[in-house]
Amino acid sequence: MIDQFNIHQSVPLNGEISYEELSAACGLPVDPLRRVLRHAMLNHLFREPNPGYVAHSDASSVFVTDAKMAAWLGHNYDEVFRCLHAVPDAIRNHPTSADPGHTPCGVVFNQPKGFFAGLLQDQPWRASRFEQSMQAVTQGSHDASHIVRGYDWGQYGNGLVVDVGGSSGFQSVAIAECFPNLRFVIQDIEDHSKILLENRTAAGLSSDMQFQVHDFFHPNPQTTADVYLLRHIIHDWGDDYASKILWNIASVMKPTARIIVVDIVIPEPGTLPWQAHRMIRSMDLQMMVMVNGKERTKQDWRKLLANSNSKLNILSISQPPYSVASIIEIGLVH
Protein backbone atom coordinates (compact mmCIF):
# COMPACT_ATOMS: atom_id res chain seq x y z
CA MET A 1 0.00 0.00 0.00
CA ILE A 2 2.88 2.36 0.76
CA ASP A 3 4.19 1.92 -2.75
CA GLN A 4 0.82 1.80 -4.54
CA PHE A 5 -0.39 5.04 -2.95
CA ASN A 6 3.04 6.69 -3.15
CA ILE A 7 2.91 7.44 0.58
CA HIS A 8 6.68 7.65 0.95
CA GLN A 9 6.86 10.39 -1.68
CA SER A 10 4.08 12.38 0.01
CA VAL A 11 5.78 12.59 3.41
CA PRO A 12 8.24 15.53 3.52
CA LEU A 13 11.88 14.56 3.87
CA ASN A 14 12.41 17.25 6.46
CA GLY A 15 9.54 17.95 8.81
CA GLU A 16 6.23 16.26 9.43
CA ILE A 17 2.73 16.08 7.96
CA SER A 18 -0.63 15.39 9.58
CA TYR A 19 -2.55 12.25 8.73
CA GLU A 20 -5.29 14.45 7.26
CA GLU A 21 -2.88 16.29 4.96
CA LEU A 22 -1.18 13.04 3.98
CA SER A 23 -4.58 11.48 3.25
CA ALA A 24 -5.39 14.29 0.83
CA ALA A 25 -1.96 14.07 -0.81
CA CYS A 26 -2.00 10.33 -1.49
CA GLY A 27 -5.74 9.75 -1.95
CA LEU A 28 -6.11 7.23 0.86
CA PRO A 29 -8.74 7.62 3.64
CA VAL A 30 -7.35 8.65 7.01
CA ASP A 31 -8.37 5.53 8.93
CA PRO A 32 -6.61 2.86 6.81
CA LEU A 33 -3.70 5.24 6.25
CA ARG A 34 -3.15 5.67 9.98
CA ARG A 35 -3.48 1.95 10.71
CA VAL A 36 -1.10 0.91 7.94
CA LEU A 37 1.55 3.48 8.88
CA ARG A 38 1.43 2.66 12.58
CA HIS A 39 2.08 -0.96 11.68
CA ALA A 40 4.90 0.11 9.35
CA MET A 41 6.43 2.13 12.18
CA LEU A 42 6.89 -1.09 14.16
CA ASN A 43 9.18 -2.15 11.31
CA HIS A 44 11.13 1.11 11.44
CA LEU A 45 9.38 2.63 8.41
CA PHE A 46 8.22 6.18 9.21
CA ARG A 47 7.71 7.59 12.71
CA GLU A 48 5.17 9.67 14.58
CA PRO A 49 7.18 12.43 16.29
CA ASN A 50 4.02 14.14 17.56
CA PRO A 51 0.54 12.64 17.96
CA GLY A 52 -1.28 12.72 14.62
CA TYR A 53 1.81 13.65 12.55
CA VAL A 54 4.00 11.49 10.32
CA ALA A 55 7.68 11.93 9.49
CA HIS A 56 10.29 9.84 7.76
CA SER A 57 12.55 7.45 9.62
CA ASP A 58 16.08 6.84 8.39
CA ALA A 59 14.85 3.66 6.70
CA SER A 60 11.82 5.12 4.92
CA SER A 61 13.72 8.18 3.71
CA VAL A 62 15.99 5.94 1.63
CA PHE A 63 13.05 5.12 -0.65
CA VAL A 64 12.77 8.84 -1.48
CA THR A 65 16.43 9.74 -1.81
CA ASP A 66 17.52 6.60 -3.68
CA ALA A 67 15.62 5.87 -6.91
CA LYS A 68 17.14 2.40 -7.13
CA MET A 69 15.91 1.44 -3.68
CA ALA A 70 12.48 2.87 -4.55
CA ALA A 71 12.45 0.57 -7.58
CA TRP A 72 13.43 -2.36 -5.37
CA LEU A 73 10.55 -1.51 -3.03
CA GLY A 74 8.12 -1.37 -5.95
CA HIS A 75 9.30 -4.67 -7.42
CA ASN A 76 8.96 -6.49 -4.13
CA TYR A 77 5.68 -5.02 -2.92
CA ASP A 78 3.95 -4.84 -6.29
CA GLU A 79 5.18 -8.12 -7.76
CA VAL A 80 6.87 -10.51 -5.34
CA PHE A 81 4.53 -10.10 -2.38
CA ARG A 82 1.45 -10.18 -4.60
CA CYS A 83 2.50 -13.60 -5.86
CA LEU A 84 3.07 -15.28 -2.50
CA HIS A 85 -0.58 -16.21 -1.99
CA ALA A 86 -0.59 -18.14 -5.29
CA VAL A 87 2.13 -20.61 -4.26
CA PRO A 88 -0.35 -23.44 -3.40
CA ASP A 89 -2.22 -23.05 -6.72
CA ALA A 90 0.98 -23.06 -8.77
CA ILE A 91 2.28 -26.18 -7.02
CA ARG A 92 -1.05 -27.98 -7.40
CA ASN A 93 -1.20 -27.14 -11.10
CA HIS A 94 2.44 -27.95 -11.89
CA PRO A 95 3.95 -29.91 -8.99
CA THR A 96 7.27 -30.80 -10.64
CA SER A 97 7.59 -28.28 -13.47
CA ALA A 98 10.61 -25.97 -13.78
CA ASP A 99 8.96 -23.99 -16.58
CA PRO A 100 9.30 -20.24 -15.80
CA GLY A 101 5.62 -19.77 -16.65
CA HIS A 102 4.42 -22.42 -14.19
CA THR A 103 4.95 -20.13 -11.22
CA PRO A 104 2.89 -18.11 -8.75
CA CYS A 105 3.93 -15.09 -10.83
CA GLY A 106 2.47 -16.74 -13.92
CA VAL A 107 -0.78 -17.41 -12.05
CA VAL A 108 -1.20 -13.91 -10.59
CA PHE A 109 -0.31 -12.00 -13.74
CA ASN A 110 -1.76 -14.56 -16.18
CA GLN A 111 1.61 -14.88 -17.87
CA PRO A 112 2.21 -18.32 -19.44
CA LYS A 113 5.71 -17.16 -20.44
CA GLY A 114 6.56 -16.13 -16.90
CA PHE A 115 8.31 -13.10 -15.45
CA PHE A 116 11.17 -12.38 -17.85
CA ALA A 117 9.74 -13.44 -21.21
CA GLY A 118 6.16 -12.51 -20.35
CA LEU A 119 5.52 -9.81 -17.78
CA LEU A 120 8.62 -7.69 -18.41
CA GLN A 121 8.27 -7.97 -22.18
CA ASP A 122 4.59 -7.01 -22.16
CA GLN A 123 4.98 -4.11 -19.75
CA PRO A 124 8.22 -2.19 -20.42
CA TRP A 125 7.74 0.07 -17.39
CA ARG A 126 8.06 -3.01 -15.20
CA ALA A 127 11.23 -3.99 -17.04
CA SER A 128 12.67 -0.53 -16.43
CA ARG A 129 11.79 -0.71 -12.74
CA PHE A 130 13.27 -4.20 -12.44
CA GLU A 131 16.51 -3.01 -14.08
CA GLN A 132 16.75 -0.24 -11.48
CA SER A 133 15.90 -2.61 -8.64
CA MET A 134 18.74 -4.93 -9.67
CA GLN A 135 21.14 -2.02 -9.46
CA ALA A 136 19.95 -1.52 -5.87
CA VAL A 137 21.29 -4.99 -5.03
CA THR A 138 24.84 -3.88 -5.79
CA GLN A 139 24.98 -2.40 -2.30
CA GLY A 140 25.53 -3.78 1.20
CA SER A 141 25.88 -7.57 1.26
CA HIS A 142 25.28 -7.54 -2.53
CA ASP A 143 27.80 -4.76 -3.22
CA ALA A 144 29.54 -5.03 -6.59
CA SER A 145 32.86 -4.37 -4.84
CA HIS A 146 32.74 -7.80 -3.17
CA ILE A 147 33.21 -9.41 -6.58
CA VAL A 148 35.96 -6.95 -7.50
CA ARG A 149 38.00 -7.65 -4.37
CA GLY A 150 37.04 -11.29 -3.97
CA TYR A 151 38.61 -12.62 -7.17
CA ASP A 152 42.01 -12.22 -8.84
CA TRP A 153 40.96 -10.35 -11.97
CA GLY A 154 44.51 -9.04 -12.44
CA GLN A 155 45.74 -12.49 -13.53
CA TYR A 156 44.07 -11.96 -16.90
CA GLY A 157 46.00 -8.81 -17.85
CA ASN A 158 44.25 -7.34 -20.89
CA GLY A 159 42.07 -10.43 -21.32
CA LEU A 160 38.43 -10.52 -22.34
CA VAL A 161 35.61 -10.76 -19.80
CA VAL A 162 32.15 -11.61 -21.11
CA ASP A 163 29.43 -10.44 -18.72
CA VAL A 164 26.64 -12.88 -19.58
CA GLY A 165 23.18 -11.50 -18.82
CA GLY A 166 24.99 -8.42 -17.57
CA SER A 167 22.15 -5.93 -18.15
CA SER A 168 23.65 -2.43 -18.37
CA GLY A 169 27.09 -3.60 -17.24
CA PHE A 170 27.20 -2.15 -13.72
CA GLN A 171 29.25 -5.12 -12.42
CA SER A 172 31.69 -4.87 -15.33
CA VAL A 173 32.07 -1.12 -14.74
CA ALA A 174 32.95 -1.83 -11.09
CA ILE A 175 35.61 -4.36 -12.17
CA ALA A 176 37.00 -2.04 -14.86
CA GLU A 177 37.48 0.77 -12.35
CA CYS A 178 40.08 -1.40 -10.60
CA PHE A 179 41.36 -3.38 -13.61
CA PRO A 180 41.29 -0.93 -16.54
CA ASN A 181 43.37 -3.15 -18.84
CA LEU A 182 40.65 -5.78 -19.05
CA ARG A 183 38.33 -5.79 -22.05
CA PHE A 184 34.60 -6.38 -21.63
CA VAL A 185 31.65 -7.56 -23.67
CA ILE A 186 28.36 -7.15 -21.82
CA GLN A 187 25.59 -9.39 -23.13
CA ASP A 188 21.85 -9.29 -22.59
CA ILE A 189 18.71 -10.12 -24.51
CA GLU A 190 17.72 -6.42 -24.58
CA ASP A 191 19.92 -3.63 -25.91
CA HIS A 192 21.35 -1.69 -22.94
CA SER A 193 24.21 -0.13 -24.90
CA LYS A 194 23.07 3.45 -24.23
CA ILE A 195 22.93 2.91 -20.45
CA LEU A 196 26.28 1.09 -20.56
CA LEU A 197 27.83 4.11 -22.27
CA GLU A 198 26.33 6.40 -19.63
CA ASN A 199 27.66 4.22 -16.81
CA ARG A 200 31.09 4.01 -18.38
CA THR A 201 31.24 7.78 -18.93
CA ALA A 202 30.04 8.52 -15.39
CA ALA A 203 32.84 6.32 -14.03
CA GLY A 204 35.42 8.09 -16.22
CA LEU A 205 36.55 4.85 -17.81
CA SER A 206 38.58 4.43 -20.98
CA SER A 207 38.37 0.62 -20.85
CA ASP A 208 37.31 -1.31 -23.94
CA MET A 209 33.64 -2.06 -23.20
CA GLN A 210 31.15 -3.24 -25.80
CA PHE A 211 27.55 -4.36 -25.67
CA GLN A 212 26.23 -7.39 -27.53
CA VAL A 213 22.62 -8.50 -27.77
CA HIS A 214 22.62 -12.20 -26.94
CA ASP A 215 20.19 -14.81 -25.62
CA PHE A 216 22.09 -17.12 -23.27
CA PHE A 217 19.89 -20.03 -24.30
CA HIS A 218 21.90 -20.07 -27.53
CA PRO A 219 25.63 -20.84 -27.93
CA ASN A 220 27.76 -17.90 -26.87
CA PRO A 221 29.27 -16.07 -29.86
CA GLN A 222 32.35 -15.06 -27.85
CA THR A 223 34.70 -18.02 -28.25
CA THR A 224 38.02 -16.42 -27.22
CA ALA A 225 37.02 -15.02 -23.82
CA ASP A 226 39.18 -15.58 -20.76
CA VAL A 227 36.29 -15.24 -18.33
CA TYR A 228 32.52 -15.67 -18.61
CA LEU A 229 30.87 -13.87 -15.70
CA LEU A 230 27.37 -14.87 -14.60
CA ARG A 231 26.32 -12.68 -11.69
CA HIS A 232 22.94 -13.63 -10.19
CA ILE A 233 21.93 -15.45 -13.39
CA ILE A 234 21.90 -19.17 -12.63
CA HIS A 235 19.70 -18.82 -9.54
CA ASP A 236 16.92 -17.47 -11.79
CA TRP A 237 16.51 -20.87 -13.45
CA GLY A 238 15.65 -24.46 -12.61
CA ASP A 239 18.26 -27.15 -13.19
CA ASP A 240 17.34 -28.01 -16.80
CA TYR A 241 17.47 -24.37 -17.89
CA ALA A 242 20.59 -23.63 -15.84
CA SER A 243 22.37 -26.61 -17.40
CA LYS A 244 21.57 -25.27 -20.87
CA ILE A 245 22.98 -21.84 -20.01
CA LEU A 246 26.22 -23.42 -18.81
CA TRP A 247 26.43 -25.79 -21.78
CA ASN A 248 26.07 -22.88 -24.21
CA ILE A 249 29.26 -21.46 -22.73
CA ALA A 250 31.16 -24.69 -22.10
CA SER A 251 30.65 -25.86 -25.66
CA VAL A 252 32.47 -22.83 -27.11
CA MET A 253 34.96 -21.75 -24.44
CA LYS A 254 38.67 -22.26 -24.88
CA PRO A 255 40.36 -24.84 -22.60
CA THR A 256 41.95 -22.24 -20.30
CA ALA A 257 38.86 -20.06 -19.89
CA ARG A 258 36.94 -19.77 -16.65
CA ILE A 259 33.28 -19.39 -15.81
CA ILE A 260 32.75 -17.21 -12.75
CA VAL A 261 29.33 -17.72 -11.19
CA VAL A 262 28.29 -15.23 -8.51
CA ASP A 263 25.38 -16.67 -6.56
CA ILE A 264 24.46 -17.84 -3.11
CA VAL A 265 25.84 -21.14 -1.88
CA ILE A 266 23.39 -22.18 0.82
CA PRO A 267 25.35 -23.04 3.98
CA GLU A 268 24.74 -26.01 6.23
CA PRO A 269 22.04 -25.39 8.88
CA GLY A 270 23.38 -23.79 12.04
CA THR A 271 26.61 -22.49 10.50
CA LEU A 272 25.44 -18.86 10.32
CA PRO A 273 23.36 -16.61 12.59
CA TRP A 274 19.64 -17.31 12.13
CA GLN A 275 19.12 -13.86 10.57
CA ALA A 276 21.53 -14.72 7.75
CA HIS A 277 19.86 -18.08 7.18
CA ARG A 278 16.46 -16.38 7.08
CA MET A 279 17.61 -13.91 4.42
CA ILE A 280 19.06 -16.70 2.26
CA ARG A 281 15.96 -18.86 2.57
CA SER A 282 13.76 -15.84 1.79
CA MET A 283 15.72 -15.28 -1.41
CA ASP A 284 15.33 -18.95 -2.30
CA LEU A 285 11.55 -18.65 -1.93
CA GLN A 286 11.55 -15.46 -4.01
CA MET A 287 13.27 -17.35 -6.84
CA MET A 288 10.64 -20.10 -6.61
CA VAL A 289 7.72 -17.66 -6.55
CA MET A 290 8.81 -15.42 -9.41
CA VAL A 291 10.81 -17.51 -11.88
CA ASN A 292 10.96 -21.16 -10.78
CA GLY A 293 14.62 -20.64 -9.93
CA LYS A 294 16.43 -21.64 -6.76
CA GLU A 295 19.38 -20.96 -4.50
CA ARG A 296 21.69 -23.98 -4.26
CA THR A 297 23.84 -25.79 -1.73
CA LYS A 298 27.41 -26.82 -2.57
CA GLN A 299 26.10 -30.30 -3.36
CA ASP A 300 23.41 -28.81 -5.62
CA TRP A 301 26.05 -26.89 -7.57
CA ARG A 302 28.17 -29.99 -8.08
CA LYS A 303 25.13 -31.98 -9.19
CA LEU A 304 24.14 -29.21 -11.63
CA LEU A 305 27.55 -29.33 -13.32
CA ALA A 306 27.54 -33.11 -13.39
CA ASN A 307 24.17 -33.09 -15.15
CA SER A 308 25.07 -30.37 -17.64
CA ASN A 309 26.98 -32.78 -19.92
CA SER A 310 29.67 -30.17 -20.34
CA LYS A 311 32.81 -31.51 -18.59
CA LEU A 312 32.73 -28.57 -16.21
CA ASN A 313 34.32 -28.77 -12.79
CA ILE A 314 34.23 -26.49 -9.75
CA LEU A 315 37.77 -25.26 -9.13
CA SER A 316 37.05 -23.15 -6.07
CA ILE A 317 34.27 -21.60 -4.01
CA SER A 318 34.95 -18.51 -1.95
CA GLN A 319 32.75 -16.04 -0.11
CA PRO A 320 34.13 -12.52 0.21
CA PRO A 321 33.76 -10.94 3.67
CA TYR A 322 30.31 -9.36 4.22
CA SER A 323 29.02 -10.77 0.91
CA VAL A 324 25.85 -12.88 0.84
CA ALA A 325 26.94 -14.42 -2.48
CA SER A 326 29.88 -16.68 -3.19
CA ILE A 327 32.26 -16.73 -6.13
CA ILE A 328 32.23 -20.11 -7.86
CA GLU A 329 35.18 -20.60 -10.23
CA ILE A 330 34.49 -23.23 -12.87
CA GLY A 331 36.78 -24.70 -15.53
CA LEU A 332 36.81 -27.46 -18.11
CA VAL A 333 37.99 -30.93 -17.15
CA HIS A 334 41.02 -31.72 -19.31
JSON list of C-alpha atoms in Angstrom, two decimals, residues 47-140:
[
{"chain": "A", "resi": 47, "resn": "ARG", "atom": "CA", "xyz": [7.71, 7.59, 12.71]},
{"chain": "A", "resi": 48, "resn": "GLU", "atom": "CA", "xyz": [5.17, 9.67, 14.58]},
{"chain": "A", "resi": 49, "resn": "PRO", "atom": "CA", "xyz": [7.18, 12.43, 16.29]},
{"chain": "A", "resi": 50, "resn": "ASN", "atom": "CA", "xyz": [4.02, 14.14, 17.56]},
{"chain": "A", "resi": 51, "resn": "PRO", "atom": "CA", "xyz": [0.54, 12.64, 17.96]},
{"chain": "A", "resi": 52, "resn": "GLY", "atom": "CA", "xyz": [-1.28, 12.72, 14.62]},
{"chain": "A", "resi": 53, "resn": "TYR", "atom": "CA", "xyz": [1.81, 13.65, 12.55]},
{"chain": "A", "resi": 54, "resn": "VAL", "atom": "CA", "xyz": [4.00, 11.49, 10.32]},
{"chain": "A", "resi": 55, "resn": "ALA", "atom": "CA", "xyz": [7.68, 11.93, 9.49]},
{"chain": "A", "resi": 56, "resn": "HIS", "atom": "CA", "xyz": [10.29, 9.84, 7.76]},
{"chain": "A", "resi": 57, "resn": "SER", "atom": "CA", "xyz": [12.55, 7.45, 9.62]},
{"chain": "A", "resi": 58, "resn": "ASP", "atom": "CA", "xyz": [16.08, 6.84, 8.39]},
{"chain": "A", "resi": 59, "resn": "ALA", "atom": "CA", "xyz": [14.85, 3.66, 6.70]},
{"chain": "A", "resi": 60, "resn": "SER", "atom": "CA", "xyz": [11.82, 5.12, 4.92]},
{"chain": "A", "resi": 61, "resn": "SER", "atom": "CA", "xyz": [13.72, 8.18, 3.71]},
{"chain": "A", "resi": 62, "resn": "VAL", "atom": "CA", "xyz": [15.99, 5.94, 1.63]},
{"chain": "A", "resi": 63, "resn": "PHE", "atom": "CA", "xyz": [13.05, 5.12, -0.65]},
{"chain": "A", "resi": 64, "resn": "VAL", "atom": "CA", "xyz": [12.77, 8.84, -1.48]},
{"chain": "A", "resi": 65, "resn": "THR", "atom": "CA", "xyz": [16.43, 9.74, -1.81]},
{"chain": "A", "resi": 66, "resn": "ASP", "atom": "CA", "xyz": [17.52, 6.60, -3.68]},
{"chain": "A", "resi": 67, "resn": "ALA", "atom": "CA", "xyz": [15.62, 5.87, -6.91]},
{"chain": "A", "resi": 68, "resn": "LYS", "atom": "CA", "xyz": [17.14, 2.40, -7.13]},
{"chain": "A", "resi": 69, "resn": "MET", "atom": "CA", "xyz": [15.91, 1.44, -3.68]},
{"chain": "A", "resi": 70, "resn": "ALA", "atom": "CA", "xyz": [12.48, 2.87, -4.55]},
{"chain": "A", "resi": 71, "resn": "ALA", "atom": "CA", "xyz": [12.45, 0.57, -7.58]},
{"chain": "A", "resi": 72, "resn": "TRP", "atom": "CA", "xyz": [13.43, -2.36, -5.37]},
{"chain": "A", "resi": 73, "resn": "LEU", "atom": "CA", "xyz": [10.55, -1.51, -3.03]},
{"chain": "A", "resi": 74, "resn": "GLY", "atom": "CA", "xyz": [8.12, -1.37, -5.95]},
{"chain": "A", "resi": 75, "resn": "HIS", "atom": "CA", "xyz": [9.30, -4.67, -7.42]},
{"chain": "A", "resi": 76, "resn": "ASN", "atom": "CA", "xyz": [8.96, -6.49, -4.13]},
{"chain": "A", "resi": 77, "resn": "TYR", "atom": "CA", "xyz": [5.68, -5.02, -2.92]},
{"chain": "A", "resi": 78, "resn": "ASP", "atom": "CA", "xyz": [3.95, -4.84, -6.29]},
{"chain": "A", "resi": 79, "resn": "GLU", "atom": "CA", "xyz": [5.18, -8.12, -7.76]},
{"chain": "A", "resi": 80, "resn": "VAL", "atom": "CA", "xyz": [6.87, -10.51, -5.34]},
{"chain": "A", "resi": 81, "resn": "PHE", "atom": "CA", "xyz": [4.53, -10.10, -2.38]},
{"chain": "A", "resi": 82, "resn": "ARG", "atom": "CA", "xyz": [1.45, -10.18, -4.60]},
{"chain": "A", "resi": 83, "resn": "CYS", "atom": "CA", "xyz": [2.50, -13.60, -5.86]},
{"chain": "A", "resi": 84, "resn": "LEU", "atom": "CA", "xyz": [3.07, -15.28, -2.50]},
{"chain": "A", "resi": 85, "resn": "HIS", "atom": "CA", "xyz": [-0.58, -16.21, -1.99]},
{"chain": "A", "resi": 86, "resn": "ALA", "atom": "CA", "xyz": [-0.59, -18.14, -5.29]},
{"chain": "A", "resi": 87, "resn": "VAL", "atom": "CA", "xyz": [2.13, -20.61, -4.26]},
{"chain": "A", "resi": 88, "resn": "PRO", "atom": "CA", "xyz": [-0.35, -23.44, -3.40]},
{"chain": "A", "resi": 89, "resn": "ASP", "atom": "CA", "xyz": [-2.22, -23.05, -6.72]},
{"chain": "A", "resi": 90, "resn": "ALA", "atom": "CA", "xyz": [0.98, -23.06, -8.77]},
{"chain": "A", "resi": 91, "resn": "ILE", "atom": "CA", "xyz": [2.28, -26.18, -7.02]},
{"chain": "A", "resi": 92, "resn": "ARG", "atom": "CA", "xyz": [-1.05, -27.98, -7.40]},
{"chain": "A", "resi": 93, "resn": "ASN", "atom": "CA", "xyz": [-1.20, -27.14, -11.10]},
{"chain": "A", "resi": 94, "resn": "HIS", "atom": "CA", "xyz": [2.44, -27.95, -11.89]},
{"chain": "A", "resi": 95, "resn": "PRO", "atom": "CA", "xyz": [3.95, -29.91, -8.99]},
{"chain": "A", "resi": 96, "resn": "THR", "atom": "CA", "xyz": [7.27, -30.80, -10.64]},
{"chain": "A", "resi": 97, "resn": "SER", "atom": "CA", "xyz": [7.59, -28.28, -13.47]},
{"chain": "A", "resi": 98, "resn": "ALA", "atom": "CA", "xyz": [10.61, -25.97, -13.78]},
{"chain": "A", "resi": 99, "resn": "ASP", "atom": "CA", "xyz": [8.96, -23.99, -16.58]},
{"chain": "A", "resi": 100, "resn": "PRO", "atom": "CA", "xyz": [9.30, -20.24, -15.80]},
{"chain": "A", "resi": 101, "resn": "GLY", "atom": "CA", "xyz": [5.62, -19.77, -16.65]},
{"chain": "A", "resi": 102, "resn": "HIS", "atom": "CA", "xyz": [4.42, -22.42, -14.19]},
{"chain": "A", "resi": 103, "resn": "THR", "atom": "CA", "xyz": [4.95, -20.13, -11.22]},
{"chain": "A", "resi": 104, "resn": "PRO", "atom": "CA", "xyz": [2.89, -18.11, -8.75]},
{"chain": "A", "resi": 105, "resn": "CYS", "atom": "CA", "xyz": [3.93, -15.09, -10.83]},
{"chain": "A", "resi": 106, "resn": "GLY", "atom": "CA", "xyz": [2.47, -16.74, -13.92]},
{"chain": "A", "resi": 107, "resn": "VAL", "atom": "CA", "xyz": [-0.78, -17.41, -12.05]},
{"chain": "A", "resi": 108, "resn": "VAL", "atom": "CA", "xyz": [-1.20, -13.91, -10.59]},
{"chain": "A", "resi": 109, "resn": "PHE", "atom": "CA", "xyz": [-0.31, -12.00, -13.74]},
{"chain": "A", "resi": 110, "resn": "ASN", "atom": "CA", "xyz": [-1.76, -14.56, -16.18]},
{"chain": "A", "resi": 111, "resn": "GLN", "atom": "CA", "xyz": [1.61, -14.88, -17.87]},
{"chain": "A", "resi": 112, "resn": "PRO", "atom": "CA", "xyz": [2.21, -18.32, -19.44]},
{"chain": "A", "resi": 113, "resn": "LYS", "atom": "CA", "xyz": [5.71, -17.16, -20.44]},
{"chain": "A", "resi": 114, "resn": "GLY", "atom": "CA", "xyz": [6.56, -16.13, -16.90]},
{"chain": "A", "resi": 115, "resn": "PHE", "atom": "CA", "xyz": [8.31, -13.10, -15.45]},
{"chain": "A", "resi": 116, "resn": "PHE", "atom": "CA", "xyz": [11.17, -12.38, -17.85]},
{"chain": "A", "resi": 117, "resn": "ALA", "atom": "CA", "xyz": [9.74, -13.44, -21.21]},
{"chain": "A", "resi": 118, "resn": "GLY", "atom": "CA", "xyz": [6.16, -12.51, -20.35]},
{"chain": "A", "resi": 119, "resn": "LEU", "atom": "CA", "xyz": [5.52, -9.81, -17.78]},
{"chain": "A", "resi": 120, "resn": "LEU", "atom": "CA", "xyz": [8.62, -7.69, -18.41]},
{"chain": "A", "resi": 121, "resn": "GLN", "atom": "CA", "xyz": [8.27, -7.97, -22.18]},
{"chain": "A", "resi": 122, "resn": "ASP", "atom": "CA", "xyz": [4.59, -7.01, -22.16]},
{"chain": "A", "resi": 123, "resn": "GLN", "atom": "CA", "xyz": [4.98, -4.11, -19.75]},
{"chain": "A", "resi": 124, "resn": "PRO", "atom": "CA", "xyz": [8.22, -2.19, -20.42]},
{"chain": "A", "resi": 125, "resn": "TRP", "atom": "CA", "xyz": [7.74, 0.07, -17.39]},
{"chain": "A", "resi": 126, "resn": "ARG", "atom": "CA", "xyz": [8.06, -3.01, -15.20]},
{"chain": "A", "resi": 127, "resn": "ALA", "atom": "CA", "xyz": [11.23, -3.99, -17.04]},
{"chain": "A", "resi": 128, "resn": "SER", "atom": "CA", "xyz": [12.67, -0.53, -16.43]},
{"chain": "A", "resi": 129, "resn": "ARG", "atom": "CA", "xyz": [11.79, -0.71, -12.74]},
{"chain": "A", "resi": 130, "resn": "PHE", "atom": "CA", "xyz": [13.27, -4.20, -12.44]},
{"chain": "A", "resi": 131, "resn": "GLU", "atom": "CA", "xyz": [16.51, -3.01, -14.08]},
{"chain": "A", "resi": 132, "resn": "GLN", "atom": "CA", "xyz": [16.75, -0.24, -11.48]},
{"chain": "A", "resi": 133, "resn": "SER", "atom": "CA", "xyz": [15.90, -2.61, -8.64]},
{"chain": "A", "resi": 134, "resn": "MET", "atom": "CA", "xyz": [18.74, -4.93, -9.67]},
{"chain": "A", "resi": 135, "resn": "GLN", "atom": "CA", "xyz": [21.14, -2.02, -9.46]},
{"chain": "A", "resi": 136, "resn": "ALA", "atom": "CA", "xyz": [19.95, -1.52, -5.87]},
{"chain": "A", "resi": 137, "resn": "VAL", "atom": "CA", "xyz": [21.29, -4.99, -5.03]},
{"chain": "A", "resi": 138, "resn": "THR", "atom": "CA", "xyz": [24.84, -3.88, -5.79]},
{"chain": "A", "resi": 139, "resn": "GLN", "atom": "CA", "xyz": [24.98, -2.40, -2.30]},
{"chain": "A", "resi": 140, "resn": "GLY", "atom": "CA", "xyz": [25.53, -3.78, 1.20]}
]
